[in-house]
JSON list of C-alpha atoms in Angstrom, two decimals:
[
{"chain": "A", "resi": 836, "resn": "UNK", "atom": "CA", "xyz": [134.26, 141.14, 151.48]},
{"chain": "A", "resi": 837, "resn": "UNK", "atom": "CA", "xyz": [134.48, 140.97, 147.76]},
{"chain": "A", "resi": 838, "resn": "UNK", "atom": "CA", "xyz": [131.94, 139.52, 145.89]},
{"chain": "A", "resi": 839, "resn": "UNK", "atom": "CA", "xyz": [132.56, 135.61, 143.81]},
{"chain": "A", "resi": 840, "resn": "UNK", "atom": "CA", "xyz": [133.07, 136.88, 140.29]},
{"chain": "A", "resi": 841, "resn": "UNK", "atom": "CA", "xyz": [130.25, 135.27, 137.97]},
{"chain": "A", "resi": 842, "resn": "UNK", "atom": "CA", "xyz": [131.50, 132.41, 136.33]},
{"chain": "A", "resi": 843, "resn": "UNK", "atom": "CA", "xyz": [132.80, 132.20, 132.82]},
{"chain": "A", "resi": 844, "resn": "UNK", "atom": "CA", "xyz": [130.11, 131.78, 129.97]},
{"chain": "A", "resi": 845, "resn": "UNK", "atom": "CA", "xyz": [131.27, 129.11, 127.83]},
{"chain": "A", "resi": 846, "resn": "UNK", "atom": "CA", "xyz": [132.25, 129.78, 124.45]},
{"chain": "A", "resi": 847, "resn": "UNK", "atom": "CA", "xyz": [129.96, 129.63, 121.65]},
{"chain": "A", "resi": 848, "resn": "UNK", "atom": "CA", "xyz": [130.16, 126.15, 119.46]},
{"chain": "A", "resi": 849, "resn": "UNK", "atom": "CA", "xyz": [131.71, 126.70, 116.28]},
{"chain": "A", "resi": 850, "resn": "UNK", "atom": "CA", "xyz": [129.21, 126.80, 113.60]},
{"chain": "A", "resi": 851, "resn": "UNK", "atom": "CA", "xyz": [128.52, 123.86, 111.47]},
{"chain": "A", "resi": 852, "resn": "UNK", "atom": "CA", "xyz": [130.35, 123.60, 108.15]},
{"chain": "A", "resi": 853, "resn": "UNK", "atom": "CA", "xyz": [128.50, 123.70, 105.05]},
{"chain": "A", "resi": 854, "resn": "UNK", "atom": "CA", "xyz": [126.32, 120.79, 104.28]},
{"chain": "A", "resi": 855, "resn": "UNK", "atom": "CA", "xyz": [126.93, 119.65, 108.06]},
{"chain": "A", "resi": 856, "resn": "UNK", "atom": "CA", "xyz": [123.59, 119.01, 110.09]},
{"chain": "A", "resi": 857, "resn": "UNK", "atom": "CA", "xyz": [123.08, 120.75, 113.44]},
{"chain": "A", "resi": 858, "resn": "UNK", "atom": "CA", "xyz": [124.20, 119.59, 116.29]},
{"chain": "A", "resi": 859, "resn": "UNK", "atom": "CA", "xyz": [120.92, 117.38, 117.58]},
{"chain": "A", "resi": 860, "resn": "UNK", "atom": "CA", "xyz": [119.21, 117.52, 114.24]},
{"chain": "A", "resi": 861, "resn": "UNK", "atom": "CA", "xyz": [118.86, 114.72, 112.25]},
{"chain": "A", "resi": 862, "resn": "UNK", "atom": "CA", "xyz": [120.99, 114.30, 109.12]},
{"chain": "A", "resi": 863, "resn": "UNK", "atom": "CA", "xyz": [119.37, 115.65, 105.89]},
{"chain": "A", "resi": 864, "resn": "UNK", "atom": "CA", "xyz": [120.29, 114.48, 102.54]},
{"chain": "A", "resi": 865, "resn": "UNK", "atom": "CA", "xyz": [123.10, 116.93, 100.76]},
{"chain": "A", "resi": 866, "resn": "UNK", "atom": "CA", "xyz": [121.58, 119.17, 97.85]},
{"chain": "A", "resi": 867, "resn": "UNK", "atom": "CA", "xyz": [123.70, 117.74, 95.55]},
{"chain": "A", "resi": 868, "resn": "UNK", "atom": "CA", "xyz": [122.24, 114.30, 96.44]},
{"chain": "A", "resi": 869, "resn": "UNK", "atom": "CA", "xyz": [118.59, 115.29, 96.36]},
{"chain": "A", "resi": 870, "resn": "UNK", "atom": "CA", "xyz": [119.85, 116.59, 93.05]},
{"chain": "A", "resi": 871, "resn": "UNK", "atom": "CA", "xyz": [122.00, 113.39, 91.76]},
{"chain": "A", "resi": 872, "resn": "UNK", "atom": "CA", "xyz": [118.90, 111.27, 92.60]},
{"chain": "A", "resi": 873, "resn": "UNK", "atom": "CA", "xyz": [116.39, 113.52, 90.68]},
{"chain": "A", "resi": 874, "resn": "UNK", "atom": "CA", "xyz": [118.04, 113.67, 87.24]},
{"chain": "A", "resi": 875, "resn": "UNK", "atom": "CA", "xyz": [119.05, 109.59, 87.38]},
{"chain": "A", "resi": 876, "resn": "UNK", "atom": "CA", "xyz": [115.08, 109.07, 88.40]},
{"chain": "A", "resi": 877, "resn": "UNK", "atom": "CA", "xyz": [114.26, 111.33, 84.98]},
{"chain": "A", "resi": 878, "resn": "UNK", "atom": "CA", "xyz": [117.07, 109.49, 82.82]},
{"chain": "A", "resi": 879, "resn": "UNK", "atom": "CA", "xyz": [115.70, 106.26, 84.11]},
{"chain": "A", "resi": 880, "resn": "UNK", "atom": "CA", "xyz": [112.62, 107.37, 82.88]},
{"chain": "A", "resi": 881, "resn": "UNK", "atom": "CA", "xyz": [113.15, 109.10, 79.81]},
{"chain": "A", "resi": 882, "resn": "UNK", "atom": "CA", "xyz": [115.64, 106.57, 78.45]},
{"chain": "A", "resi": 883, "resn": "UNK", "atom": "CA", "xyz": [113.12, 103.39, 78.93]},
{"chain": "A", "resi": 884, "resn": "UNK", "atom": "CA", "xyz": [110.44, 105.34, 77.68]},
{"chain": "A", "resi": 885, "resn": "UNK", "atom": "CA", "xyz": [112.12, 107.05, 74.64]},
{"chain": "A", "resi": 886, "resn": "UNK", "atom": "CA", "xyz": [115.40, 105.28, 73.77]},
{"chain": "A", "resi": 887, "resn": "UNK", "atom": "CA", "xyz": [118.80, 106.30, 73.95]},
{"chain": "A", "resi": 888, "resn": "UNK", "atom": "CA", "xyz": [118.17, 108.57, 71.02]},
{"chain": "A", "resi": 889, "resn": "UNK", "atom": "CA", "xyz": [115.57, 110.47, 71.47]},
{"chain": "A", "resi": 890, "resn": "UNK", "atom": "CA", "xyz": [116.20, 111.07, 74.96]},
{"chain": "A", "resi": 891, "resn": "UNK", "atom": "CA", "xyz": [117.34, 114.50, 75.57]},
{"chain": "A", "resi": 892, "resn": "UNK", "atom": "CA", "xyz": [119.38, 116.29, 78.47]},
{"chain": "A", "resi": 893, "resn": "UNK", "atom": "CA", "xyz": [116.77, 119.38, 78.08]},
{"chain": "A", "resi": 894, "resn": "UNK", "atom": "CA", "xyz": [113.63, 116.59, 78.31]},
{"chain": "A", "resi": 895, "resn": "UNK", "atom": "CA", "xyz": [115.50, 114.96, 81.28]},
{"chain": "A", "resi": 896, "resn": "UNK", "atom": "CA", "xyz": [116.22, 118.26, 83.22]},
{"chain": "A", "resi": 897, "resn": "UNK", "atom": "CA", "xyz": [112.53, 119.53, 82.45]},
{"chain": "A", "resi": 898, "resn": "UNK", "atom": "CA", "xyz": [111.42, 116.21, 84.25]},
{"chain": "A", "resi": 899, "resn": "UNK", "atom": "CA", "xyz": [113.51, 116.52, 87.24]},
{"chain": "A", "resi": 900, "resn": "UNK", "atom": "CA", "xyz": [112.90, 120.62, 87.89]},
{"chain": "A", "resi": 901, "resn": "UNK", "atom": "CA", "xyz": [116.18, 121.69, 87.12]},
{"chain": "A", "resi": 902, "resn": "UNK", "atom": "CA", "xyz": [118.15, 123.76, 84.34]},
{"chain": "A", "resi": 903, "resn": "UNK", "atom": "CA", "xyz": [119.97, 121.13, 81.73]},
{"chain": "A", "resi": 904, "resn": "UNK", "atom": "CA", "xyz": [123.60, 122.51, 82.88]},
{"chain": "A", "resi": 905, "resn": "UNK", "atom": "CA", "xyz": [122.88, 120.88, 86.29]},
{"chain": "A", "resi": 906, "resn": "UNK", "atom": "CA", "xyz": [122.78, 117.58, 84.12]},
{"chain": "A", "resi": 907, "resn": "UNK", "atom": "CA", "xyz": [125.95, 118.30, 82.70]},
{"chain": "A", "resi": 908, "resn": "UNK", "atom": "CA", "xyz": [127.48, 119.75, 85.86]},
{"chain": "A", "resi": 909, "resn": "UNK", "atom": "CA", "xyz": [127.11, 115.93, 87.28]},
{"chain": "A", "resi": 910, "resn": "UNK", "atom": "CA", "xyz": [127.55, 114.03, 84.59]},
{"chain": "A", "resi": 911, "resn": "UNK", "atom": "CA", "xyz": [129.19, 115.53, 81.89]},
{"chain": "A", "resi": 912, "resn": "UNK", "atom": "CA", "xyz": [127.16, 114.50, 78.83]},
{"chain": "A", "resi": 913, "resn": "UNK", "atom": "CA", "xyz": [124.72, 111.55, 77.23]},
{"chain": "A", "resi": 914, "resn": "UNK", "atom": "CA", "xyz": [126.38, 109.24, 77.66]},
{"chain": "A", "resi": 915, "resn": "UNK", "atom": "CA", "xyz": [128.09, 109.67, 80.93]},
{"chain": "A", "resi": 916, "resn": "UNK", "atom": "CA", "xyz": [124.31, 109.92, 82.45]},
{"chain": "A", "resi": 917, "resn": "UNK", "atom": "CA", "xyz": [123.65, 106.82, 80.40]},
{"chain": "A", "resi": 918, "resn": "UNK", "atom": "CA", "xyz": [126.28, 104.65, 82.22]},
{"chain": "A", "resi": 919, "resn": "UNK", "atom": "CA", "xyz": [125.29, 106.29, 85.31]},
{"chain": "A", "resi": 920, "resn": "UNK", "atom": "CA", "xyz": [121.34, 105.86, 84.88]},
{"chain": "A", "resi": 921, "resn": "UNK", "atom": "CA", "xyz": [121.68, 102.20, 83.45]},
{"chain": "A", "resi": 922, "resn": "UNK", "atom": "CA", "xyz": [123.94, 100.63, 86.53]},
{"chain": "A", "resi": 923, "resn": "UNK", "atom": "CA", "xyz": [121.68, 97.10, 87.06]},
{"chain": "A", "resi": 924, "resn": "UNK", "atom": "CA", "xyz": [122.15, 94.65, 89.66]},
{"chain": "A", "resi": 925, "resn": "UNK", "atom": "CA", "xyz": [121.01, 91.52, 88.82]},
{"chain": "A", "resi": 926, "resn": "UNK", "atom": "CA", "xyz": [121.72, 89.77, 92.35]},
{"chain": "A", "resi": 927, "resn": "UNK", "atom": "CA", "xyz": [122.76, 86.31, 90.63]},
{"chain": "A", "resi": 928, "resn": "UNK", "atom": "CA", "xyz": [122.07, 83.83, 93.43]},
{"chain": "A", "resi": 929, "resn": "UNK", "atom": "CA", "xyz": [124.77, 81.90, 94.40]},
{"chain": "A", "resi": 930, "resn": "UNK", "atom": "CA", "xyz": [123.58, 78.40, 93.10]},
{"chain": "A", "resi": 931, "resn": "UNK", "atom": "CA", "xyz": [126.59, 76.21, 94.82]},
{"chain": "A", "resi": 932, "resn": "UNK", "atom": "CA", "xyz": [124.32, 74.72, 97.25]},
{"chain": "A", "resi": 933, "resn": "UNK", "atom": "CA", "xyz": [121.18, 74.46, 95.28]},
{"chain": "A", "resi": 934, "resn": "UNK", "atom": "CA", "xyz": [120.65, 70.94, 94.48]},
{"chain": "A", "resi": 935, "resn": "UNK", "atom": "CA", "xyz": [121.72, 70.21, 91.15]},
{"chain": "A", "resi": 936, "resn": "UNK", "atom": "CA", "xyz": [118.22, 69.27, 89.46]},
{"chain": "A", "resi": 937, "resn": "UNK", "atom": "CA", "xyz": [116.62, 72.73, 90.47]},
{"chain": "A", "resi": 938, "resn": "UNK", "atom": "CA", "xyz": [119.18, 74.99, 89.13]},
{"chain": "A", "resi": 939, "resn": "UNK", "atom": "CA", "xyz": [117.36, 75.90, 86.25]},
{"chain": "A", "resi": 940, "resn": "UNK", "atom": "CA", "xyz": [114.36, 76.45, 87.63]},
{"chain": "A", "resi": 941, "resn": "UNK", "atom": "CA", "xyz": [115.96, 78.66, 90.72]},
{"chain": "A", "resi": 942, "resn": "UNK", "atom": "CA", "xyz": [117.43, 80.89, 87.85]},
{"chain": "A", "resi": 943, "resn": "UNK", "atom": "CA", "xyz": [114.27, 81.10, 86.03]},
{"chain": "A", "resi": 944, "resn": "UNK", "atom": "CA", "xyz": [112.25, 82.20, 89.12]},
{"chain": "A", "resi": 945, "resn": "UNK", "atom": "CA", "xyz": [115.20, 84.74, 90.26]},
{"chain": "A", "resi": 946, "resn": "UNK", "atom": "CA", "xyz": [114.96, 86.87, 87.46]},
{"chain": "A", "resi": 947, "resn": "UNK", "atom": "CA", "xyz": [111.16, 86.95, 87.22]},
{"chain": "A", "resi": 948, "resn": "UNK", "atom": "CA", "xyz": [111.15, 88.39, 90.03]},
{"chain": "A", "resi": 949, "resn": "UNK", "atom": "CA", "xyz": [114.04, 90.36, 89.84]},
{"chain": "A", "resi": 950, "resn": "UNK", "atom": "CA", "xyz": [112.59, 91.86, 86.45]},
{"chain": "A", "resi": 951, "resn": "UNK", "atom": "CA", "xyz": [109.21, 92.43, 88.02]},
{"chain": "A", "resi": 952, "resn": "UNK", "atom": "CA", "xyz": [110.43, 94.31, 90.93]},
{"chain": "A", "resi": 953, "resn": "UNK", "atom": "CA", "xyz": [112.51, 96.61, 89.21]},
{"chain": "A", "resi": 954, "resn": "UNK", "atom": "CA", "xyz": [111.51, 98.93, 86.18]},
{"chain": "A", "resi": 955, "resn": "UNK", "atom": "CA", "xyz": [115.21, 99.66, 85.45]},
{"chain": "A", "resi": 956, "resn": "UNK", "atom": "CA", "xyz": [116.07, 96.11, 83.80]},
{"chain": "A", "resi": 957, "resn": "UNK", "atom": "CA", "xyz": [112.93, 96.54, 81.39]},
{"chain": "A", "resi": 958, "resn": "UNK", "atom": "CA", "xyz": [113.72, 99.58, 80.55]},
{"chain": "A", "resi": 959, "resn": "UNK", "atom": "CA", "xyz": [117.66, 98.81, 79.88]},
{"chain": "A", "resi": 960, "resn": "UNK", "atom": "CA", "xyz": [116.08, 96.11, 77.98]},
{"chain": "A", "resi": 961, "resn": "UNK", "atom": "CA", "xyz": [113.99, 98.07, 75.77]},
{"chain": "A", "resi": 962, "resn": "UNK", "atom": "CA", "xyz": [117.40, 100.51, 75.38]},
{"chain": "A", "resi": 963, "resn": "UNK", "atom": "CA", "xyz": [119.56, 97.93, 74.61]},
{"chain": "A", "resi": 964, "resn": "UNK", "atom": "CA", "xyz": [117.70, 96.18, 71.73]},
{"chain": "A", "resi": 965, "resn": "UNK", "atom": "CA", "xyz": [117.75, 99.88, 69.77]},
{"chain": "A", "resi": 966, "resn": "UNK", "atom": "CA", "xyz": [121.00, 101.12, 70.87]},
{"chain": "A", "resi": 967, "resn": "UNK", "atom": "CA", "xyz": [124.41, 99.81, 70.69]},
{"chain": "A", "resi": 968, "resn": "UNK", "atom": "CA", "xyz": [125.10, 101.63, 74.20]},
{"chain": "A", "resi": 969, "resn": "UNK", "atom": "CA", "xyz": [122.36, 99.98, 75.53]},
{"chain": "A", "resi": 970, "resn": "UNK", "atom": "CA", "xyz": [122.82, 96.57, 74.28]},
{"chain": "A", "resi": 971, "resn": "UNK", "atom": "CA", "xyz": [126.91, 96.70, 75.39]},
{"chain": "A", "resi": 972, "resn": "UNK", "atom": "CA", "xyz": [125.29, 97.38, 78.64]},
{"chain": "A", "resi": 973, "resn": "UNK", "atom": "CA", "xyz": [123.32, 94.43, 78.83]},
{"chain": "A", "resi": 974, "resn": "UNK", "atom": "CA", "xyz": [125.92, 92.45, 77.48]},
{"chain": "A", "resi": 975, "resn": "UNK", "atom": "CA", "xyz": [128.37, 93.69, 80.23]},
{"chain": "A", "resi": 976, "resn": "UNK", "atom": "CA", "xyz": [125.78, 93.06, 83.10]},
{"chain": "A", "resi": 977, "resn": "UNK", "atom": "CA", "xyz": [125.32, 89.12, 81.86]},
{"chain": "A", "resi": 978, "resn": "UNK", "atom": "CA", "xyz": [129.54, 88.85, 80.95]},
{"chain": "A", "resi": 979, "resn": "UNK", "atom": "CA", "xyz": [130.20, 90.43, 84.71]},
{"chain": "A", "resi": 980, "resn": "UNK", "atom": "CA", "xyz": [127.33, 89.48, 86.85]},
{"chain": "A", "resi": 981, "resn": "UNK", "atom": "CA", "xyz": [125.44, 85.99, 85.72]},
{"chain": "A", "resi": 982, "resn": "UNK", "atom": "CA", "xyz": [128.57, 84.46, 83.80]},
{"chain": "A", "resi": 983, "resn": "UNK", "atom": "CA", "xyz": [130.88, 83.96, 87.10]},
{"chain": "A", "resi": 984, "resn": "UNK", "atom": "CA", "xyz": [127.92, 82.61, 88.94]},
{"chain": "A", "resi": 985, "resn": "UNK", "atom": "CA", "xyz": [127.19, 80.17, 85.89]},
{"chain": "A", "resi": 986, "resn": "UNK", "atom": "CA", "xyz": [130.77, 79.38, 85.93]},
{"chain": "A", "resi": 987, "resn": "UNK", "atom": "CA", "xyz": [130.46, 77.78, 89.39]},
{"chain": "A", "resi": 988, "resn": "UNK", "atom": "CA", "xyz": [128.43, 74.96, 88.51]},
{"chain": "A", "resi": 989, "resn": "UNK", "atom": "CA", "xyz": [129.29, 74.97, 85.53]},
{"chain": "A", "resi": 990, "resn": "UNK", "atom": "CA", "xyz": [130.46, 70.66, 84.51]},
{"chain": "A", "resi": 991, "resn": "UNK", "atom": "CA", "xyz": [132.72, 72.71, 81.91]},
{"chain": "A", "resi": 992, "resn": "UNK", "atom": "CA", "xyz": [134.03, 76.06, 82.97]},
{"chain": "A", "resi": 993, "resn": "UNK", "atom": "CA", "xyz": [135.44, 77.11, 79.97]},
{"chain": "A", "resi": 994, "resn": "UNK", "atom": "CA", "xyz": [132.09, 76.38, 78.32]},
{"chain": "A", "resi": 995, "resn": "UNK", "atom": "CA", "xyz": [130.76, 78.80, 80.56]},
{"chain": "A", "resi": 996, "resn": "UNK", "atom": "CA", "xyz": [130.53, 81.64, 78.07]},
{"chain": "A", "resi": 997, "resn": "UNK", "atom": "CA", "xyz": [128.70, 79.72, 75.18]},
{"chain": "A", "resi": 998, "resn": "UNK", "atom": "CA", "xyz": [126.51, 78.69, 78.27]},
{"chain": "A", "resi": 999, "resn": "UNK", "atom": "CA", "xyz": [125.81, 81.56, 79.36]},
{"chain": "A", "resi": 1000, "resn": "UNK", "atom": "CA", "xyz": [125.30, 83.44, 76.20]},
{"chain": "A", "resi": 1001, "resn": "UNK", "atom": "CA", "xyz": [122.05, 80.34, 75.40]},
{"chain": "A", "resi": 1002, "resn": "UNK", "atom": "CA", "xyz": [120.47, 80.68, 78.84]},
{"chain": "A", "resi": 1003, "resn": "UNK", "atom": "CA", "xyz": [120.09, 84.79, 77.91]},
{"chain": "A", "resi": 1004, "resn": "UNK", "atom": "CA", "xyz": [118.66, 83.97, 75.08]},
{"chain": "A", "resi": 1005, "resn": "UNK", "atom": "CA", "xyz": [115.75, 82.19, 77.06]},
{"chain": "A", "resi": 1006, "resn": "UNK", "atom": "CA", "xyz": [115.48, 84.24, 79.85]},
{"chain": "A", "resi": 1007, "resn": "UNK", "atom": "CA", "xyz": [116.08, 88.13, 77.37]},
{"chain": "A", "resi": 1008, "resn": "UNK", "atom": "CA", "xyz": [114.17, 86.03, 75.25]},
{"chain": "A", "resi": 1009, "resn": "UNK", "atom": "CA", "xyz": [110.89, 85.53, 77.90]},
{"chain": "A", "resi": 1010, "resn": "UNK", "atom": "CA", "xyz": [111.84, 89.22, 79.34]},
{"chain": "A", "resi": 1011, "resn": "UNK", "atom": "CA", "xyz": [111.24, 91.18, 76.08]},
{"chain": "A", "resi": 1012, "resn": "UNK", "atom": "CA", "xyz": [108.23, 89.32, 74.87]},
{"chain": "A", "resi": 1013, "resn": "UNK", "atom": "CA", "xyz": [106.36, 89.79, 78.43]},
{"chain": "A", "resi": 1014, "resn": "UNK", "atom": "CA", "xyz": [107.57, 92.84, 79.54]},
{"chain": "A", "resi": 1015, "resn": "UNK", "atom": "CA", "xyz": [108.27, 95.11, 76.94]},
{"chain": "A", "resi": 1016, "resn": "UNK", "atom": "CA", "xyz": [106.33, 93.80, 73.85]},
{"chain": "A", "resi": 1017, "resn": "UNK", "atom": "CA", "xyz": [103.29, 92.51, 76.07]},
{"chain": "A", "resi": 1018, "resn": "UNK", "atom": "CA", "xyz": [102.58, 89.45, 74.24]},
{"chain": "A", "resi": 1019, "resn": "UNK", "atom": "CA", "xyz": [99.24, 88.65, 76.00]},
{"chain": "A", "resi": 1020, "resn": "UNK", "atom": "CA", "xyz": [100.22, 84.78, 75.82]},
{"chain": "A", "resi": 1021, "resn": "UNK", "atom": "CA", "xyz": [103.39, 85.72, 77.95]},
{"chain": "A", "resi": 1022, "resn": "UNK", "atom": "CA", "xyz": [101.93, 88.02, 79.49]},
{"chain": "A", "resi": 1023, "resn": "UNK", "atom": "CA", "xyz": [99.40, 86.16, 81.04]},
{"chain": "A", "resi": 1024, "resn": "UNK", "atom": "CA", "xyz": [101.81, 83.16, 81.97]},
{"chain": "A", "resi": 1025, "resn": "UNK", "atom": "CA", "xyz": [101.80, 82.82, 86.14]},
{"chain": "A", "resi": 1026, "resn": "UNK", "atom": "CA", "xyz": [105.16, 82.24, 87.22]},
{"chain": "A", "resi": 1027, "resn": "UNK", "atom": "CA", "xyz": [104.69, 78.61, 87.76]},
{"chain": "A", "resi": 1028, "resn": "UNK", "atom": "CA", "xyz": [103.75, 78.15, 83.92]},
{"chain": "A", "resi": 1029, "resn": "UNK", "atom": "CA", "xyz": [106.97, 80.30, 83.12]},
{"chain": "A", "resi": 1030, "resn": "UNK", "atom": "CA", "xyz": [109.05, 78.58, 85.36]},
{"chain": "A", "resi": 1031, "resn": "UNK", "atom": "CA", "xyz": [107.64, 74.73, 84.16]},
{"chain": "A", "resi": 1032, "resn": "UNK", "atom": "CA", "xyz": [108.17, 76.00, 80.32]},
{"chain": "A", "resi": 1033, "resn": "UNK", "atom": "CA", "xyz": [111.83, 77.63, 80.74]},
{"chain": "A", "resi": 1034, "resn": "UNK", "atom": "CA", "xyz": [113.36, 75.50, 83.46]},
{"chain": "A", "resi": 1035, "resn": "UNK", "atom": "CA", "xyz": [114.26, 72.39, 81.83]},
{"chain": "A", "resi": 1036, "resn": "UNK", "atom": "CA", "xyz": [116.04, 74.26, 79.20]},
{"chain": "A", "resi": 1037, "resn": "UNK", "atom": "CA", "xyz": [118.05, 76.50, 81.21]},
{"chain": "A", "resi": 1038, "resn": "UNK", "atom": "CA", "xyz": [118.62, 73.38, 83.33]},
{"chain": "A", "resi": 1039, "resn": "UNK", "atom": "CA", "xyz": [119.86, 71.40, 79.90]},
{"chain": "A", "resi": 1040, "resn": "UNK", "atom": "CA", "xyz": [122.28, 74.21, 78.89]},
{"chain": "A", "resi": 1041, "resn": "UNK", "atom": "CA", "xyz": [123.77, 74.69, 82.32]},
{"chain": "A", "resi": 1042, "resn": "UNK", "atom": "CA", "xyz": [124.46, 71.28, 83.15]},
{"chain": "A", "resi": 1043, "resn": "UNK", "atom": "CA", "xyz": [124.30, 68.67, 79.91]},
{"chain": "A", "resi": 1044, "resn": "UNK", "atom": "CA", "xyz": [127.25, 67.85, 78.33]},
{"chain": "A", "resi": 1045, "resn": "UNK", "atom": "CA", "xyz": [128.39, 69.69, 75.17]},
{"chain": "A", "resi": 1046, "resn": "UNK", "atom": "CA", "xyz": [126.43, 68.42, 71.82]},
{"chain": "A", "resi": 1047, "resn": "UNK", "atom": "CA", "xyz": [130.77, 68.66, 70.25]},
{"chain": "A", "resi": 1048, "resn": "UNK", "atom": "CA", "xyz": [131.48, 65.89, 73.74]},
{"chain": "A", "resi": 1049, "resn": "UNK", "atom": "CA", "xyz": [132.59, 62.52, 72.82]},
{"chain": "A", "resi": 1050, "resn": "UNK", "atom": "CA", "xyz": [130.34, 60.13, 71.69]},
{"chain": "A", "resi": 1051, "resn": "UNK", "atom": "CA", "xyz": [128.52, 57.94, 73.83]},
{"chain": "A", "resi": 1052, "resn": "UNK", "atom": "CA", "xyz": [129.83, 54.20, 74.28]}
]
């Protein structure tokens, strides 16, 4: 009697494509990413530290271990890493259902915080008061990000511009004198004392009524 022929060896699985992980290995970040994410981390760096100016792509690539026409492979020149390097989020809290006499001090406390816990909005700061790049930057952020959430609660919204514009001047106003000129009296300001000083005039522009309203009865 014939013998069972051995059974059929499956066929190989086809090979991974490029950049894919192995089956049953966990996921590993693309070069390109690990690459992206080193030359924004130097531009972050370089551009708070030297201005818009003096940074170079050569300084930049030198910090992040790579050759400068890597930079420009990503991002094309200057000022396309610029834009790229000085995205900010803000998080604006939504301040609908805060109750209306703690506005200002809600927004006060938000962006301490926010500017403590992230070295990117100093050091757009510090760009944008030497470079017109940098400042247009900062003005887009506020414009896009704070001004629609000002808006809201807001008695006037088409005073929500002029608004907004006077509560940045406060709380850029607070920002550059603690954090990027050191001014040891702001510096050493808990954020209870910067919060009691600032909140009742953020609180005034956001919700009085305009000095050019009617006059009172």
């Amino acid at each position: 009697m014939a013998e069972p022929a051995p059974p059929a060896e499956a066929a190989p699985a086809p090979a991974p494509a490029p950049g894919e992980p192995t089956s049953g290995a966990p996921a590993r970040p693309r070069r390109s990413e690990v690459t992206r994410a080193a030359i924004l981390a130097a531009a972050k760096d370089r551009f708070a530290a030297d201005g818009y100016e003096r940074a170079t792509i050569r300084a930049i690539a030198r910090e992040a271990g790579i050759d400068p026409s890597m930079v420009m492979r990503y991002y094309g020149n200057k000022e396309g890493l610029f834009a790229a390097a000085s995205e900010i989020e803000v998080r604006a809290p939504d301040l609908t259902g805060v109750p209306h006499d703690e506005l200002g001090a809600r927004l006060v406390r938000h962006f301490l915080e926010r500017w403590e816990g992230d070295e990117t909005l100093t050091g757009m700061l510090r760009v944008g008061v030497t470079n017109e790049a940098g400042a247009d930057r900062v003005r887009g952020v506020f414009a896009g990000q704070v001004r629609p959430v000002l808006a809201a609660v807001c008695p006037v919204p088409e005073e929500a511009p002029a608004r907004a514009a006077l509560i940045a001047s406060q709380i850029l106003g607070m920002a550059l004198c603690r954090y990027v000129l050191h001014f040891p009296p702001a510096v050493g300001l808990s954020h209870d004392e910067v919060v009691a000083w600032l909140a009742p005039t953020i609180q005034r522009y956001l919700t009085a009524e305009s000095p050019d309203g009617p006059e009172p009865s």
